[in-house]
Coordinates of C-alpha atoms in Angstrom, one line a residue:
X14 CA 87.6 109.5 87.3
X15 CA 87.2 112.7 89.3
X16 CA 89.7 115.5 88.5
X17 CA 91.8 116.5 91.6
X18 CA 94.0 119.0 89.8
X19 CA 92.6 122.0 91.7
X20 CA 93.1 120.2 95.0
X21 CA 96.7 119.5 94.1
X22 CA 97.3 123.2 93.3
X23 CA 95.8 124.3 96.7
X24 CA 97.7 121.6 98.6
X25 CA 101.0 122.8 97.2
X26 CA 100.3 126.3 98.6
X27 CA 99.9 125.5 102.3
X28 CA 101.3 122.1 103.1
X29 CA 97.9 120.5 102.6
X30 CA 96.3 122.2 105.6
X31 CA 92.7 121.2 105.5
X32 CA 89.5 120.9 107.6
X33 CA 87.9 117.5 107.5
X34 CA 84.3 116.8 108.6
X35 CA 82.8 113.5 109.6
X36 CA 79.5 112.5 111.2
X37 CA 79.3 111.5 114.9
X38 CA 77.0 108.8 116.2
X39 CA 74.4 111.3 117.2
X40 CA 74.4 112.8 113.7
X41 CA 76.2 116.0 114.4
X42 CA 79.3 117.1 112.4
X43 CA 82.8 116.8 113.8
X44 CA 85.5 118.9 112.1
X45 CA 89.2 118.7 112.7
X46 CA 92.3 120.2 111.1
X47 CA 94.7 117.9 109.2
X48 CA 97.3 117.9 106.5
X49 CA 95.9 116.1 103.5
X50 CA 97.1 115.6 99.9
X51 CA 96.4 113.7 96.7
X52 CA 98.0 110.3 96.1
X53 CA 97.3 107.1 94.2
X54 CA 95.4 104.5 96.0
X55 CA 97.8 101.7 96.9
X56 CA 95.5 99.0 95.4
X57 CA 93.5 100.6 92.6
X58 CA 96.0 103.2 91.5
X59 CA 93.1 105.8 91.3
X60 CA 93.8 109.2 92.8
X61 CA 92.4 109.7 96.3
X62 CA 92.7 112.2 99.1
X63 CA 94.8 111.0 102.0
X64 CA 95.5 112.1 105.6
X65 CA 96.8 110.4 108.7
X66 CA 94.9 110.1 112.0
X67 CA 94.7 108.0 115.2
X68 CA 92.6 107.6 118.3
X69 CA 89.9 105.0 119.0
X70 CA 86.9 107.4 118.9
X71 CA 87.9 109.0 115.5
X72 CA 88.6 105.6 114.0
X73 CA 85.3 104.1 115.3
X74 CA 83.5 107.1 113.8
X75 CA 85.1 106.7 110.4
X76 CA 84.5 103.0 110.3
X77 CA 80.8 103.4 111.2
X78 CA 80.1 106.4 109.1
X79 CA 82.7 106.9 106.3
X80 CA 81.0 109.9 104.7
X81 CA 83.6 112.7 104.7
X82 CA 84.0 116.2 103.5
X83 CA 87.4 117.9 103.3
X84 CA 88.2 121.5 102.4
X85 CA 91.5 123.3 101.7
X86 CA 92.0 127.0 101.3
X87 CA 94.8 129.3 100.2
X88 CA 93.9 133.0 100.4
X89 CA 90.5 133.3 98.8
X90 CA 90.9 130.1 96.7
X91 CA 89.5 126.9 98.0
X92 CA 88.8 123.3 96.9
X93 CA 86.7 120.6 98.5
X94 CA 86.2 116.9 98.2
X95 CA 83.2 114.8 99.3
X96 CA 83.5 111.0 99.5
X97 CA 83.8 108.0 101.6
X98 CA 86.8 107.3 103.8
X99 CA 88.7 104.0 103.8
X100 CA 91.0 103.2 106.7
X101 CA 94.3 101.5 106.2
X102 CA 96.1 100.9 109.5
X103 CA 97.5 98.3 111.8
X104 CA 95.4 95.1 111.3
X105 CA 94.1 96.3 107.9
X106 CA 97.3 96.0 105.9
X107 CA 100.7 94.5 106.6
X108 CA 103.3 96.5 108.4
X109 CA 105.5 97.3 105.3
X110 CA 102.5 98.4 103.2
X111 CA 101.4 100.7 106.0
X112 CA 104.9 102.1 106.5
X113 CA 105.1 103.0 102.8
X114 CA 101.5 104.3 102.7
X115 CA 102.0 106.7 105.7
X116 CA 105.1 108.1 104.0
X117 CA 103.2 108.5 100.8
X118 CA 100.4 110.4 102.5
X119 CA 103.0 112.6 104.3
X120 CA 104.8 113.5 101.1
X121 CA 101.5 114.1 99.2
X122 CA 100.9 116.9 101.7
X123 CA 104.2 118.4 100.9
X124 CA 106.0 116.9 103.9
X125 CA 109.7 116.0 104.0
X126 CA 111.7 114.3 106.7
X127 CA 115.4 114.2 107.7
X128 CA 115.1 110.9 109.5
X129 CA 112.5 108.5 107.9
X130 CA 113.3 105.8 110.4
X131 CA 112.3 108.1 113.3
X132 CA 109.2 109.0 111.4
X133 CA 108.3 105.4 110.8
X134 CA 108.9 104.6 114.5
X135 CA 106.6 107.5 115.7
X136 CA 103.8 106.4 113.3
X137 CA 104.0 102.9 114.5
X138 CA 104.2 103.8 118.2
X139 CA 101.2 106.2 117.9
X140 CA 99.1 103.6 115.9
X141 CA 98.6 106.0 113.0
X142 CA 96.2 105.1 110.3
X143 CA 96.0 106.3 106.7
X144 CA 92.5 107.7 105.7
X145 CA 91.9 107.5 102.0
X146 CA 88.9 109.4 100.6
X147 CA 87.6 108.2 97.3
X148 CA 86.3 111.5 95.7
X149 CA 82.7 111.5 94.8
X150 CA 82.4 115.2 94.3
X151 CA 85.1 117.9 93.8
X152 CA 84.2 121.6 93.9
X153 CA 85.6 125.0 94.7
X154 CA 87.0 128.1 93.1
X155 CA 90.7 127.1 92.8

C-alpha cells in the first residue's frame, strides 16, 4: 500500500486544490486545476486519490490514456501522486453508488454542503464523473 499521509496533510491546508496532468491523443500534456482528496476506493477499500470532472473530451482522454499525475501545494510544501485513473460515472456504476461516491470525493477535498439534495441534482444534471487514481508513486516535501 502506498502511503498517502503527506497528501492528506496538504489537502487539509487548501481544500484539496491541485493540478492534474493527463496525456492528450497527440502525446502532449494537458493540465487542469481541480479539488482532489484521498478516500477509500468504493470496491477495494484501498486509499485512492479522487476528483470530479465532466466533459466528453476529458473523459475520452482519461479512458484512452489513464496515466495521471496530480500535484498539491500549500506554501512551499507539496505532494504529488502518479498513477492510473479509473472513471466511475453514469453508465459505469448504479445511480445510488455514484451519488454517494461523488459526495465522498467532495468531502475528501474538505468540501461541505448545506443542501446535499441540490448538490446531488447538480452532479447528475452535469453528468459528473468521479476519477479515482490508484497511487503508483507518491513523492514531495510535505
